[in-house]
Structure formats: C-alpha cells, structure tokens
Coordinates of N, CA and C and ligand atoms in Angstrom, one line a residue:
M1311 N -18.3 45.7 -8.3 CA -18.3 44.3 -8.0 C -19.7 43.7 -8.1
T1312 N -19.9 42.5 -8.6 CA -21.2 41.9 -8.7 C -21.4 41.1 -7.4
W1313 N -22.7 40.7 -7.2 CA -23.0 39.8 -6.1 C -22.2 38.6 -6.1
E1314 N -22.1 38.0 -7.3 CA -21.4 36.7 -7.5 C -19.9 36.9 -7.1
E1315 N -19.3 37.9 -7.6 CA -17.9 38.2 -7.3 C -17.7 38.4 -5.8
L1316 N -18.6 39.2 -5.2 CA -18.5 39.5 -3.8 C -18.6 38.2 -2.9
E1317 N -19.6 37.4 -3.2 CA -19.9 36.2 -2.5 C -18.7 35.3 -2.6
N1318 N -18.2 35.1 -3.8 CA -17.1 34.2 -4.0 C -15.9 34.7 -3.2
E1319 N -15.6 36.0 -3.3 CA -14.4 36.5 -2.5 C -14.6 36.3 -1.0
C1320 N -15.8 36.5 -0.6 CA -16.1 36.4 0.9 C -15.9 34.9 1.3
K1321 N -16.5 34.0 0.5 CA -16.4 32.6 0.8 C -15.0 32.0 0.8
N1322 N -14.1 32.6 0.0 CA -12.7 32.2 0.0 C -11.8 33.0 0.8
C1323 N -12.4 33.9 1.6 CA -11.6 34.9 2.3 C -10.7 34.2 3.4
K1324 N -9.4 34.6 3.5 CA -8.5 34.1 4.5 C -7.8 35.3 5.2
K1325 N -8.5 36.4 5.2 CA -7.8 37.6 5.7 C -7.6 37.5 7.2
C1326 N -8.4 36.8 8.0 CA -8.2 36.7 9.4 C -8.2 35.2 9.9
E1327 N -7.9 35.0 11.1 CA -7.7 33.7 11.6 C -9.1 32.9 11.7
L1328 N -10.2 33.7 11.7 CA -11.5 33.0 11.8 C -11.8 32.1 10.6
S1329 N -11.1 32.4 9.5 CA -11.3 31.5 8.3 C -10.9 30.1 8.6
A1330 N -9.9 30.0 9.5 CA -9.3 28.6 9.7 C -10.3 27.7 10.5
T1331 N -11.2 28.4 11.3 CA -12.1 27.6 12.1 C -13.6 27.6 11.7
R1332 N -13.8 28.3 10.5 CA -15.2 28.3 10.1 C -15.6 27.0 9.4
T1333 N -16.9 26.7 9.5 CA -17.5 25.6 8.7 C -18.0 26.3 7.4
N1334 N -18.8 27.3 7.6 CA -19.3 28.1 6.5 C -19.0 29.6 6.7
C1335 N -18.8 30.3 5.6 CA -18.9 31.7 5.7 C -20.4 32.1 5.6
V1336 N -20.8 33.0 6.5 CA -22.2 33.4 6.6 C -22.3 34.7 5.9
F1337 N -22.6 34.7 4.6 CA -22.5 35.9 3.8 C -23.6 36.9 4.1
G1338 N -24.8 36.3 4.1 CA -26.0 37.2 4.3 C -27.2 36.6 3.5
C1339 N -28.4 37.0 3.8 CA -29.5 36.4 3.1 C -30.7 37.4 3.0
G1340 N -31.5 37.1 2.0 CA -32.7 37.9 1.9 C -32.8 38.6 0.5
N1341 N -33.6 39.7 0.5 CA -33.9 40.4 -0.7 C -32.8 41.4 -1.0
R1342 N -32.2 41.2 -2.2 CA -31.1 42.0 -2.6 C -31.5 43.4 -3.1
N1343 N -32.9 43.6 -3.1 CA -33.4 44.9 -3.4 C -34.1 45.5 -2.2
A1344 N -33.8 45.1 -1.0 CA -34.6 45.4 0.1 C -34.4 46.9 0.5
D1345 N -35.5 47.5 1.0 CA -35.4 48.9 1.6 C -34.8 48.8 3.0
L1346 N -35.0 47.7 3.6 CA -34.6 47.5 5.0 C -33.5 46.4 5.1
M1347 N -32.4 46.8 5.8 CA -31.3 45.8 6.0 C -31.1 45.8 7.5
F1348 N -30.9 44.6 8.1 CA -30.5 44.4 9.4 C -29.1 43.9 9.5
V1349 N -28.3 44.4 10.4 CA -26.9 44.0 10.6 C -26.6 43.5 12.0
G1350 N -26.4 42.3 12.1 CA -26.0 41.7 13.4 C -24.5 41.7 13.6
E1351 N -24.1 40.9 14.6 CA -22.7 40.9 15.0 C -21.8 39.9 14.3
A1352 N -22.1 38.7 14.5 CA -21.3 37.6 13.9 C -22.0 36.3 14.0
P1353 N -21.7 35.4 13.2 CA -22.4 34.1 13.2 C -22.2 33.3 14.5
G1354 N -23.2 32.6 14.9 CA -23.0 31.7 16.1 C -22.8 30.3 15.5
E1355 N -23.0 29.3 16.4 CA -22.8 27.9 16.0 C -23.7 27.4 14.9
N1356 N -25.0 27.7 15.1 CA -26.0 27.3 14.1 C -25.8 27.9 12.7
E1357 N -25.4 29.2 12.8 CA -25.2 30.0 11.5 C -23.9 29.4 10.8
D1358 N -22.9 29.1 11.6 CA -21.7 28.6 11.0 C -22.0 27.2 10.4
M1359 N -22.9 26.4 11.0 CA -23.2 25.1 10.4 C -24.0 25.2 9.2
T1360 N -24.9 26.2 9.1 CA -25.9 26.3 8.0 C -25.4 27.3 6.9
G1361 N -24.6 28.3 7.3 CA -24.2 29.3 6.4 C -25.3 30.4 6.3
V1362 N -26.3 30.4 7.2 CA -27.4 31.4 7.1 C -27.4 32.2 8.4
P1363 N -27.6 33.5 8.3 CA -27.6 34.3 9.5 C -28.9 34.2 10.3
F1364 N -28.8 34.3 11.6 CA -29.9 34.3 12.6 C -30.9 33.1 12.4
V1365 N -30.3 31.9 12.6 CA -31.1 30.7 12.5 C -31.1 29.9 13.8
G1366 N -30.3 30.4 14.8 CA -30.3 29.7 16.1 C -31.3 30.2 17.0
R1367 N -31.1 30.1 18.3 CA -32.1 30.5 19.3 C -32.4 32.0 19.1
A1368 N -31.4 32.8 19.0 CA -31.5 34.2 18.9 C -32.3 34.6 17.6
G1369 N -31.9 33.8 16.6 CA -32.6 34.0 15.3 C -34.1 33.7 15.3
K1370 N -34.4 32.7 16.1 CA -35.9 32.3 16.2 C -36.6 33.4 16.9
L1371 N -36.0 34.0 17.9 CA -36.6 35.1 18.7 C -36.7 36.3 17.7
F1372 N -35.7 36.6 17.0 CA -35.8 37.7 16.0 C -36.9 37.5 15.0
D1373 N -37.1 36.2 14.5 CA -38.2 35.9 13.6 C -39.5 36.3 14.3
Q1374 N -39.6 36.0 15.6 CA -40.9 36.3 16.3 C -41.2 37.8 16.2
Y1375 N -40.2 38.6 16.4 CA -40.4 40.0 16.4 C -40.8 40.5 14.9
L1376 N -40.1 39.9 14.0 CA -40.4 40.3 12.6 C -41.9 39.9 12.3
A1377 N -42.3 38.7 12.8 CA -43.7 38.3 12.6 C -44.7 39.2 13.3
A1378 N -44.3 39.6 14.6 CA -45.2 40.3 15.4 C -45.5 41.7 14.8
V1379 N -44.5 42.3 14.1 CA -44.8 43.6 13.6 C -45.1 43.6 12.1
G1380 N -45.2 42.4 11.5 CA -45.6 42.2 10.1 C -44.6 42.5 9.1
I1381 N -43.3 42.1 9.4 CA -42.2 42.2 8.4 C -41.9 40.8 8.0
E1382 N -41.9 40.6 6.7 CA -41.6 39.3 6.1 C -40.0 39.2 6.1
R1383 N -39.5 38.1 6.6 CA -38.1 37.9 6.6 C -37.5 37.9 5.2
G1384 N -38.3 37.4 4.3 CA -37.8 37.3 2.9 C -37.8 38.7 2.2
D1385 N -38.4 39.7 2.8 CA -38.5 41.0 2.1 C -37.3 41.9 2.5
V1386 N -36.6 41.5 3.6 CA -35.5 42.3 4.1 C -34.2 41.6 3.8
Y1387 N -33.1 42.3 4.0 CA -31.8 41.7 3.9 C -31.1 41.6 5.3
I1388 N -30.6 40.4 5.6 CA -29.9 40.2 6.9 C -28.5 39.8 6.7
A1389 N -27.6 40.6 7.4 CA -26.2 40.3 7.3 C -25.6 40.5 8.7
N1390 N -24.3 40.2 8.8 CA -23.6 40.4 10.0 C -22.3 41.3 9.8
M1391 N -21.8 41.9 10.8 CA -20.5 42.6 10.7 C -19.4 41.6 10.3
L1392 N -19.4 40.5 11.0 CA -18.4 39.5 10.7 C -19.1 38.3 9.9
K1393 N -18.4 37.8 9.0 CA -19.0 36.7 8.2 C -18.6 35.3 8.7
C1394 N -17.6 35.3 9.6 CA -17.2 34.0 10.2 C -17.4 34.0 11.7
R1395 N -17.6 32.8 12.2 CA -17.9 32.7 13.6 C -16.7 32.8 14.5
P1396 N -16.7 33.7 15.5 CA -15.6 33.8 16.4 C -15.7 32.6 17.4
P1397 N -14.6 32.0 17.7 CA -14.6 30.8 18.6 C -15.4 31.1 19.9
K1398 N -16.2 30.1 20.3 CA -17.0 30.2 21.5 C -17.8 31.5 21.6
N1399 N -18.2 32.0 20.4 CA -19.0 33.2 20.3 C -18.5 34.4 21.0
R1400 N -17.1 34.5 21.1 CA -16.6 35.7 21.8 C -16.9 37.0 21.0
D1401 N -16.7 38.2 21.6 CA -17.0 39.4 20.8 C -16.0 39.5 19.6
P1402 N -16.4 40.0 18.5 CA -15.5 40.2 17.4 C -14.4 41.2 17.8
K1403 N -13.1 40.9 17.4 CA -12.0 41.8 17.7 C -12.0 43.0 16.8
P1404 N -11.6 44.2 17.2 CA -11.6 45.3 16.3 C -10.9 45.0 15.0
E1405 N -9.7 44.3 15.0 CA -9.0 44.0 13.8 C -9.8 43.1 12.9
E1406 N -10.5 42.2 13.5 CA -11.4 41.3 12.6 C -12.5 42.1 12.0
Q1407 N -13.0 43.1 12.7 CA -14.1 44.0 12.1 C -13.5 44.8 11.0
D1408 N -12.2 45.3 11.2 CA -11.6 46.1 10.2 C -11.4 45.3 8.9
L1409 N -11.0 44.1 9.1 CA -10.7 43.2 7.9 C -12.0 42.8 7.2
C1410 N -13.1 42.7 7.9 CA -14.3 42.1 7.3 C -15.3 43.2 6.8
I1411 N -15.2 44.4 7.3 CA -16.2 45.4 7.1 C -16.4 45.7 5.6
G1412 N -15.3 45.5 4.8 CA -15.4 45.8 3.4 C -16.5 45.0 2.7
Y1413 N -16.7 43.8 3.2 CA -17.8 42.9 2.6 C -19.2 43.5 2.9
L1414 N -19.3 44.0 4.1 CA -20.6 44.6 4.5 C -20.8 45.9 3.7
R1415 N -19.8 46.7 3.6 CA -19.9 48.0 2.8 C -20.4 47.7 1.4
E1416 N -19.7 46.7 0.8 CA -20.1 46.3 -0.6 C -21.5 45.8 -0.7
Q1417 N -22.0 45.1 0.3 CA -23.4 44.6 0.3 C -24.3 45.8 0.4
V1418 N -24.0 46.8 1.2 CA -24.8 48.0 1.4 C -24.8 48.7 0.0
R1419 N -23.6 48.8 -0.6 CA -23.5 49.5 -1.9 C -24.4 48.9 -3.0
L1420 N -24.4 47.5 -3.0 CA -25.2 46.8 -4.0 C -26.7 46.9 -3.7
I1421 N -27.1 46.8 -2.4 CA -28.5 46.8 -2.0 C -29.1 48.2 -2.1
R1422 N -28.4 49.1 -1.6 CA -28.8 50.5 -1.5 C -30.1 50.6 -0.6
P1423 N -30.1 50.0 0.6 CA -31.3 50.1 1.4 C -31.6 51.5 1.9
K1424 N -32.8 51.8 2.3 CA -33.1 53.1 2.8 C -32.9 53.1 4.3
L1425 N -33.2 52.0 4.9 CA -33.1 51.8 6.4 C -32.1 50.8 6.7
I1426 N -31.2 51.1 7.7 CA -30.3 50.1 8.2 C -30.5 50.0 9.7
V1427 N -30.8 48.8 10.2 CA -31.1 48.6 11.6 C -30.0 47.7 12.2
C1428 N -29.2 48.2 13.1 CA -28.2 47.4 13.8 C -28.8 46.5 14.9
L1429 N -28.5 45.3 14.8 CA -28.9 44.4 15.9 C -27.8 44.3 17.0
G1430 N -28.0 45.1 18.0 CA -27.1 45.1 19.1 C -26.0 46.1 19.1
R1431 N -25.3 46.2 20.2 CA -24.3 47.2 20.5 C -23.1 47.2 19.5
I1432 N -22.6 46.0 19.2 CA -21.4 45.9 18.4 C -21.5 46.6 17.0
S1433 N -22.6 46.2 16.4 CA -22.8 46.8 15.0 C -23.2 48.3 15.2
A1434 N -23.9 48.7 16.2 CA -24.2 50.1 16.4 C -23.0 50.9 16.6
M1435 N -22.1 50.4 17.4 CA -20.8 51.1 17.7 C -20.0 51.3 16.5
R1436 N -20.0 50.3 15.6 CA -19.2 50.4 14.4 C -19.9 51.2 13.3
L1437 N -21.2 51.1 13.2 CA -21.9 51.7 12.1 C -22.6 53.1 12.4
I1438 N -22.9 53.3 13.7 CA -23.6 54.6 14.0 C -22.7 55.5 14.7
D1439 N -22.1 55.0 15.8 CA -21.4 55.9 16.7 C -20.5 55.1 17.6
P1440 N -19.2 55.3 17.7 CA -18.3 54.5 18.5 C -18.7 54.6 20.0
D1441 N -19.4 55.6 20.4 CA -19.8 55.7 21.8 C -21.3 55.3 22.0
F1442 N -21.8 54.6 21.1 CA -23.2 54.2 21.1 C -23.5 53.5 22.4
R1443 N -24.6 54.0 23.1 CA -25.1 53.3 24.4 C -26.4 52.6 24.0
I1444 N -26.4 51.4 23.9 CA -27.6 50.7 23.4 C -28.8 50.8 24.4
T1445 N -28.5 50.8 25.7 CA -29.6 50.9 26.6 C -30.3 52.3 26.6
K1446 N -29.5 53.3 26.2 CA -30.1 54.7 26.1 C -30.6 55.0 24.7
Q1447 N -29.9 54.5 23.7 CA -30.1 55.0 22.3 C -30.9 54.1 21.4
H1448 N -31.2 52.9 21.9 CA -31.9 51.9 21.1 C -33.2 52.6 20.6
G1449 N -33.5 52.3 19.3 CA -34.8 52.8 18.8 C -34.8 54.3 18.3
Q1450 N -33.6 54.9 18.5 CA -33.5 56.3 18.0 C -33.0 56.4 16.6
W1451 N -33.7 57.0 15.7 CA -33.3 57.1 14.3 C -32.3 58.2 14.1
V1452 N -31.3 57.9 13.3 CA -30.4 59.0 12.9 C -30.2 58.9 11.4
K1453 N -29.9 60.1 10.8 CA -29.7 60.1 9.3 C -28.2 60.0 9.1
R1454 N -27.7 59.1 8.3 CA -26.3 59.0 8.0 C -26.2 58.9 6.4
G1455 N -25.8 60.0 5.8 CA -25.7 60.0 4.3 C -27.2 59.8 3.8
Q1456 N -27.3 58.8 2.9 CA -28.6 58.6 2.4 C -29.4 57.6 3.2
F1457 N -28.8 57.1 4.3 CA -29.5 56.1 5.1 C -30.1 56.6 6.4
E1458 N -31.3 56.0 6.8 CA -31.8 56.3 8.1 C -31.4 55.0 8.9
M1459 N -30.8 55.3 10.1 CA -30.3 54.1 10.8 C -30.8 54.2 12.3
C1460 N -30.9 53.0 12.8 CA -31.2 52.9 14.3 C -30.6 51.6 14.8
A1461 N -30.6 51.4 16.0 CA -30.2 50.1 16.6 C -31.3 49.6 17.5
V1462 N -31.4 48.3 17.6 CA -32.3 47.7 18.5 C -31.5 46.7 19.3
Y1463 N -32.1 46.2 20.4 CA -31.4 45.2 21.2 C -31.0 44.0 20.4
H1464 N -29.9 43.4 20.7 CA -29.6 42.1 20.0 C -30.5 41.0 20.6
P1465 N -31.1 40.2 19.8 CA -31.9 39.1 20.3 C -31.3 38.2 21.4
S1466 N -30.0 38.0 21.3 CA -29.3 37.2 22.3 C -29.4 37.9 23.7
L1467 N -29.3 39.2 23.7 CA -29.4 39.9 25.0 C -30.8 39.7 25.5
L1468 N -31.8 39.7 24.7 CA -33.2 39.5 25.1 C -33.4 38.1 25.7
L1469 N -32.6 37.1 25.2 CA -32.7 35.8 25.8 C -32.1 35.8 27.2
R1470 N -31.1 36.6 27.4 CA -30.5 36.7 28.7 C -31.3 37.6 29.6
D1471 N -31.9 38.6 29.1 CA -32.6 39.6 29.9 C -34.0 39.9 29.3
P1472 N -34.9 39.0 29.6 CA -36.2 39.1 28.9 C -37.0 40.4 29.4
R1473 N -36.6 41.0 30.4 CA -37.3 42.3 30.9 C -37.2 43.4 29.8
R1474 N -36.3 43.2 28.9 CA -36.1 44.3 27.8 C -37.0 44.0 26.6
K1475 N -37.8 42.9 26.7 CA -38.6 42.5 25.5 C -39.6 43.6 25.1
P1476 N -40.3 44.2 26.1 CA -41.3 45.3 25.6 C -40.6 46.4 24.9
E1477 N -39.4 46.8 25.3 CA -38.7 47.9 24.5 C -38.4 47.4 23.1
M1478 N -38.0 46.2 23.0 CA -37.7 45.6 21.6 C -39.0 45.7 20.8
L1479 N -40.1 45.3 21.3 CA -41.3 45.4 20.5 C -41.7 46.8 20.1
T1480 N -41.5 47.7 21.0 CA -41.7 49.1 20.6 C -40.8 49.5 19.5
D1481 N -39.5 49.2 19.6 CA -38.5 49.6 18.6 C -38.8 48.9 17.2
M1482 N -39.2 47.6 17.3 CA -39.5 46.9 16.0 C -40.8 47.5 15.4
K1483 N -41.7 48.0 16.2 CA -42.9 48.6 15.6 C -42.5 49.9 14.9
S1484 N -41.5 50.6 15.5 CA -41.0 51.8 14.9 C -40.3 51.5 13.6
V1485 N -39.6 50.4 13.5 CA -38.9 50.0 12.2 C -40.0 49.8 11.2
K1486 N -41.1 49.1 11.6 CA -42.1 48.8 10.6 C -42.8 50.1 10.2
A1487 N -43.0 51.0 11.1 CA -43.7 52.3 10.7 C -42.8 53.0 9.7
K1488 N -41.5 53.0 9.9 CA -40.5 53.7 9.0 C -40.6 53.1 7.6
L1489 N -40.7 51.7 7.6 CA -40.8 51.0 6.4 C -42.1 51.3 5.6
D1490 N -43.2 51.4 6.4 CA -44.5 51.7 5.8 C -44.4 53.2 5.3
G1491 N -43.7 54.0 6.0 CA -43.6 55.4 5.6 C -42.9 55.6 4.3
L1492 N -42.0 54.7 4.0 CA -41.3 54.7 2.7 C -42.3 54.5 1.5
K1493 N -43.3 53.6 1.7 CA -44.3 53.4 0.7 C -45.1 54.6 0.4
G1494 N -45.4 55.3 1.5 CA -46.1 56.6 1.3 C -45.3 57.6 0.5
E1495 N -44.0 57.7 0.8 CA -43.1 58.6 0.1 C -43.1 58.3 -1.4
A1496 N -43.0 56.9 -1.7 CA -42.9 56.5 -3.1 C -44.2 56.9 -3.8
A1497 N -45.3 56.9 -3.1 CA -46.6 57.2 -3.8 C -46.8 58.7 -4.0
E1498 N -46.1 59.5 -3.3 CA -46.3 60.9 -3.4 C -45.9 61.5 -4.7
Ligands
URA1503 N1 -26.0 36.6 16.3 C1 -25.6 37.4 15.4 O1 -25.2 38.6 15.6 N2 -25.7 37.0 14.1 C2 -26.2 35.8 13.8 O2 -26.2 35.5 12.6 C3 -26.6 35.0 14.8 C4 -26.5 35.4 16.1

C-alpha cells in the first residue's frame, strides 16, 4: 500500500463509532523516512480540530522535551494508536484499538523506523507488553524484531503530575542518545 492509499483509507474509515464524531482523522505527521517514531494514544480536542497529532497542551509540553534534548519535530514521525478522538478523551476501548491498529502497522511498515517510542501506558501496553508498568519500565529499551522500543511518560500525565518531569527528561535524553548512536552505526 502507498502512503496516499493508506491516508485515503484512514480518512474515509468508518470501522468504529469514533468516525461518527470526528472532525478530522489524525493520521500522523513528520518525516516518512524517520529513524525515530513516536506513538501516542489518541487525538484530543485540538488534534481533532486540526488533524495534526500533539498540538494541544500536552503536545506543546512534548515539543519542549524534543527541543530540550535537541530533536527536531520535523525529523521524526508522530502518530497515535487511534486516529480518531474518543469522546471526552476517554481511554481508547480495546475493540477500537483492534480496528485501528492496522493503520499504525502499515505506517510502521512504510517508514521502517529503527526506534519506536511509546508515549504513555496505552501504546506501551499494546506495542511492547500487555503488562507494561509505565512507572517502573519507562525509559527501558527492548528489542522487538528489527525495532528498538521504549516507552516514556505521556505528556498529559506530566501536566497532571509535574513531579515526574525529571524522569521524562532523563528518558528523552536516552532517546536522543540512541538516535545519535544510529548515526555512529551508519558511519562504521
Ligand atoms: N494525546 C495523544 O496521545 N495524542 C495526541 O495526538 C494528543 C494528545
């Protein structure tokens, strides 16, 4: 499938009830040749309105972490587990995730990133381990097939619990170090 076909299919998707209440499908954004991909949970209100992931309050905080560790937002790819906003930002239902995950898989197949970083518990439980404990396992890298994966706190959690911000900075520095390490590997 090409990017165009995938994006078209996603934007016209009616597989679950979230399609009835969306303003925009939030497909994903960034560099389609990225080494690093971030996967969040689901669009919120601002994302639903603009069609772009991580542009609301949580997104602005996430941008600050990218800037703090020297990662350009335009160099990475950012997507969500769900492409449509759940009403009142409730947690995505398992059946919604089941119906939507094919789009994410196809995005990963097209991008072929080397690093996948889950933003928060929901995507970590789906993509790394169903028993993932974000408070214990954040920042720990695991190898899954050809990908290196880890999860960091979701920026919305940091807005609710700012005491966790130092851990997030440490984890994001480790993401940047992994990314820089890839450049070394390519030069070898
Ligand atoms: N939270 C997410 O998980 N994704 C977004 O795009 C915005 C907020």
